[in-house]
Amino acid sequence: MPRILERDAELARLDDRRREVRGSGRGRLVVVSGEAGIGKSALVRELCARASGERVRSGGCDALRTPRALGPFVDIAEDAGGELLETIVRQAPPAEVAAALMAELRGGGSIVVLEDLHWADEATLDVLRLLARRIASLPALLVATCRDGSAPLQVALGDVPADAIDRLALAPLSLQAVHALAGRLDPAELHHRTAGNPFFVTEVVAAGGDIPRTVRDAVLARAARLDEHARMVLDAVAIEPARMELRLLDALADGETAGLDACLEAGMLQVERATIGLRHEIARAAIEEALSPLRRLQLHRRALAALQGAIGRPPDPARLAHHAEAADDAEAVLRFASAAAARAAALGSHGEAASQYARALRHSAWLGYSRRVELLERRSYECYLTGAIAEATEARRAAMELHRAAGDRLREGGAHRWLSRLAWFSGETAVAEEEARVAIELLEPLGPGRELAMAYSNLAQLRMLISDDDAAIAWGERAIALAEGLGEPEILAHALNNAGTAELRRGGSAAKLERSLALALEHGFEEHVARAYANLGSTQLGLRDYSAADRSLDAGIAYCRERDLDAWRLSMGGERALSQLARGRWDAAAESAREVLAHPGVAMPSRIYPLVVLGRLRARRGEANVWPPLDEALELARGTGELQRLHPVASARAEARWLGGEDGAIGAETVAALRLAVEQDDPWAAGELLVWRRRAGMADEVALDAVAEPFMLELAGAAAVAAERWAQTGCPYEAALALAHADQEAAQREALGWLQRLGAPPAALRVARMLRERSARDVGRGPRVATRADRNGLTAREQEVLGLVAEGLRNADIAARLFVSEKTVAHHVSAILRKLDVRSRGEAAVAAERLQIADR
C-alpha cells in the first residue's frame, strides 16, 4: 500500500491513541477535520489497516438532501448484529441505541469510525454526544471525521470535556508533496490551481494533460475515457448518495454490468462489502449533475422500483423519498417522505423530520383538506421544536387558512393558539396577545374541550410572562379546572406552571410549580419538566433567593443537557449567568454568558440575560465595548414588553452610565422600566431602579413599603444596614455599592477595599472621589507611572488633562487650574477621547484609572 503523503504525524498520533486505549482500557474520541477531499477517509483507512487483531466498526453519513436517521449506526449494526441491530430495527430512541452500542464495545479491542458527520442527522449527533461523554469508560477508540466548520457537530460536542477529545485538523499538501504526485505536470502550477487539496491533485493528475479549469472538469474528463458500458455503470452508481448494492446496480444497468471492471480498474469506483460507490462524494455529484434530465429521471425511477421490490428488510424510507422526488413520483414522495419524517421524529431527529415534511408538502397540492393540514401541522411542530420559528409560523398559518376555508372553527382556534405561542418566540408580544384573544373568542362558543383548556393556559402564560400575576392566576385556574375535568395531564402541567409561577412571584407558595414538575416527571413531559425548572429558577432569582435558584437551575440544566432540550438549557444558562454575576463569580458568569450567545440556535429572549451580564461585566471591569451588548439587549427587551427582560437591561444601563460618570442619563434609561415595575407592583425591580436614580441625585417620591428590603434600607438612609443584608445574601458587589453610599468615611473606605479586591476599578474610582470630597487622606493613590499612557499616544499635557477629567472637573475648571484657555482644554479632551477610543468623559475617567493616571 502506498504511503499517504504528509500524514505521518497525524497517523502517529492516531496510532498512539490506539495503543493507549488498548493498554489502559480507557477510550478516547478523536475528531479528524478538514475540507472536502483533504484525505480524512484515507487517513482513517490507513489507521484501521494498521490495527491488526482489533475489531473495526465503521459507518458513515450520506449526502442525502435529508439525511437518513442514525445512518452510521445502522451501518455498524448491520455489521455487528445482535442486540445493537435489534435496537436499530425497532427504532429505539438515541439513548437506547447508545446503550446498545456501548454494550457491544465493552467486549474490548474496538475501533469505531464515524465518517462524514457534517451530514449527520440529529439522532446520530445525539448518540455521538452520549458516546463521547462516556468514552473514557469504554475500551474503544472512537474516530469521527467531518468537514471544517461543522456547526452541528461543534454544538453536539460542546459540553464534552476538552481533555476527552483529540482534534486533528488536516492541512493541504505542500508544494514538495504535490511535486511527488505531479508526474509530467508542472508541480508549481498544479499546486497553485489545486491549493494542495489531495483529491483535486490526484484527480487532475489522473485526467492527464492540461489542467482542467475545475475539479468537475477533471472528474468528467476522467469519466470520458471510459467506454460506453463502463459509463453506463458509472452513471447508474452516481445517482445514489449512499453506497449502492450490487444487486441494485444490476437492476439499474439492465444486467449490462460488463463495464464494472473497467470502472474499478480506472479507480472511478470502489467495492466494499457487496456495495459499490465512487471514491469521493465530489466526484459522484459531478457525474450526476452531468446526466441529462431524461437519463437522471429514468435512473431514479428504476432505483425506486428496484428498492420497493427488494426482498427482506424494507429500505430506509428517507432513501426511497430521495429517489421518489428525483423520479417526480408525487404519490411515492408523499408516502415515503411522511414515513421518513415520522421515523426521524420518533428518533429525536426533529430537523430531519421537518425537512421530510417539507419535501412531502412540495408534492401535496392535489391532497384533500385533512391530509394536507396534517402535513402542515406536523411540519410546524417539528420546526418549533428545532427553533425554526419563522418556518413553523408559515406552516401553521397555512393550516389555519385551510381550517377557516373548511369552516372548522375548533381547529382554527387551535391554530390561533399556536400562532400566539410562535409570535412570543419571535419577540412579537402584541401579536401573541392578539392571537391568544382570537383563539379564545373562537373556542369559547364551542364549549369545554382540550383546545379551549390549552387556549386558557396559553393566555395565563402570556400574562405570567409580563408579570400580570392576578390575570395569570385567574386564567390559569380556569385552565386547571378544565384540564382536570377532561383528564388532560399535559395541559394540567402547563397550567399549574403558569399559575404557580405567578403565585410564587407574589410571595406565595411554590406548591403549584412543584406539582407541575412532579406531574411532568411522572408522565415524561420533557418540555414541561424543563419549563418547571426554568420558572422555579427564574422566579427564585427574581426574589434574590440565589441558593434556591442555583439548585433549580443546576437541576434543570442537567436534565435538559441529558435530553438535548437546548432551548430550555440555554434559557436557564442565561439565568445562571445572572446568578453568578450577583454572587461575585464574575469569570464563571462571563463563561456562562458566552456559552449561551455562541450557540447557533439560541432563541431571541434567551439572548437578553447573557448580553446584560457581558455588558455589566465590561462596565464593572473598565473594559471597552460596554454598549454593544447593552444596546442589543435593550432592542430585544423592548420587543418583548416584559418587565422581567426590561428591568435587568435598564438596571445594567443605569449602572454603566453611573460608572462612566454620566449620571444625567440615568433618568432616561430607567423611567419606562420603573413605571412598569410600579404598575406591576414588583418590589425588587422597582427598588433597584429607584436606588440607581437616587445614586444619580434624583429625588423620587418613594413608598418604602413597596420596595424590597435591601433597597428600602438604602433609600431610607440606612445604607450600612443595606450592605449587611446584601452580604448575607451573598452579593459582595451590591454590598460594596450600598456601603459606599453610607455617610461615613470608614464605611466608604471599606467599600473601596471590597471593590478593589473584586477588580472593579470604575466603581473604586467613584468611591475614591467620594472620599476625596470629604477631604479624606491617602485615598487610592497609584504609582506615578506614565508608560501605559505613553503606549496610548498621550502627551504629558494630555495625561495631565485626563487626570483632571477623572477628578470630575469641567473644561472651565481645568483651564483655570492649568492657566490655559477653555478652548485649548477642549482640544486636549477631544484628542484624549480619540486616542483612548472612548465616547465620553466618563469612559475616559475609567481609562485613567486603568492607566494609573487618575489620582496623581
Coordinates of N, CA, C and O in Angstrom, one line a residue, residues 1 10 20 40 51 66 75 146 159 161 226 256 258 275 354 407 481 486 556 568 600 628 686 707 741 780 801:
M1 N 0.9 -1.2 0.0 CA 0.0 0.0 0.0 C 0.9 1.2 0.0 O 1.8 1.4 0.8
E10 N 0.1 12.8 11.9 CA -1.3 12.5 12.2 C -1.5 11.0 12.4 O -2.2 10.6 13.4
E20 N -2.7 3.4 23.4 CA -3.1 3.8 24.8 C -4.4 3.2 25.2 O -4.6 2.8 26.4
K40 N -9.3 12.8 4.8 CA -9.8 12.3 6.1 C -10.0 10.8 6.0 O -9.6 10.0 6.9
A51 N -4.3 -1.7 12.4 CA -4.9 -2.2 13.7 C -5.2 -3.7 13.5 O -6.3 -4.2 13.6
T66 N -32.0 15.1 2.8 CA -32.4 14.9 4.2 C -31.8 13.7 4.7 O -32.1 12.6 4.2
D75 N -25.2 1.3 9.7 CA -24.2 0.5 9.1 C -23.5 -0.4 10.1 O -23.2 -1.5 9.8
C146 N -15.1 14.9 9.8 CA -16.1 15.9 9.4 C -15.4 17.0 8.6 O -14.2 17.1 8.7
D159 N -20.3 20.3 25.2 CA -20.3 20.1 26.6 C -19.5 18.9 27.0 O -19.5 18.4 28.2
P161 N -16.0 17.3 28.0 CA -14.7 17.9 28.5 C -13.6 17.9 27.4 O -13.5 16.9 26.6
L226 N -13.8 6.4 -20.3 CA -14.4 5.1 -20.2 C -15.2 4.8 -21.5 O -15.7 5.6 -22.1
E256 N -26.5 -5.1 -17.8 CA -25.3 -4.7 -18.6 C -24.2 -4.2 -17.7 O -23.9 -3.0 -17.7
A258 N -21.1 -5.2 -17.7 CA -19.8 -5.5 -18.2 C -18.8 -4.4 -18.0 O -17.5 -4.7 -18.0
T275 N -21.2 -3.6 -1.7 CA -21.7 -2.3 -2.2 C -20.6 -1.7 -3.0 O -19.4 -2.0 -2.9
A354 N -38.6 17.7 10.0 CA -39.2 19.0 9.4 C -38.8 19.0 7.9 O -39.7 19.4 7.1
G407 N -64.4 25.8 7.3 CA -65.3 26.1 8.4 C -65.1 25.3 9.7 O -66.0 25.1 10.5
A481 N -59.0 23.9 36.0 CA -60.3 23.2 36.2 C -60.7 22.4 35.0 O -61.2 21.3 35.1
L486 N -61.3 17.2 32.1 CA -61.1 16.5 30.9 C -60.1 15.3 31.0 O -60.0 14.5 30.1
G556 N -32.2 21.8 36.4 CA -32.8 21.9 35.1 C -31.9 21.8 34.0 O -32.1 21.2 32.9
W568 N -34.4 25.2 26.3 CA -34.6 25.4 27.8 C -33.2 25.5 28.5 O -33.0 26.3 29.4
P600 N -25.7 28.5 18.0 CA -26.3 29.0 16.8 C -27.8 29.0 16.9 O -28.5 29.7 16.1
P628 N -22.3 47.8 23.0 CA -22.9 47.0 22.0 C -23.8 45.9 22.6 O -24.9 45.7 22.2
A686 N -38.6 47.6 41.1 CA -38.8 49.0 41.5 C -37.7 49.5 42.4 O -37.1 50.6 42.2
V707 N -41.0 48.6 48.3 CA -39.7 48.3 47.8 C -39.1 47.2 48.6 O -39.2 47.2 49.8
H741 N -22.4 54.3 49.8 CA -23.3 55.4 50.0 C -23.8 55.7 51.4 O -24.7 56.4 51.7
G780 N -6.4 55.8 47.6 CA -6.2 55.1 46.3 C -5.2 55.7 45.4 O -5.3 55.7 44.2
V801 N -4.4 66.6 31.7 CA -5.8 66.9 31.5 C -6.6 65.7 31.8 O -7.7 65.8 32.5

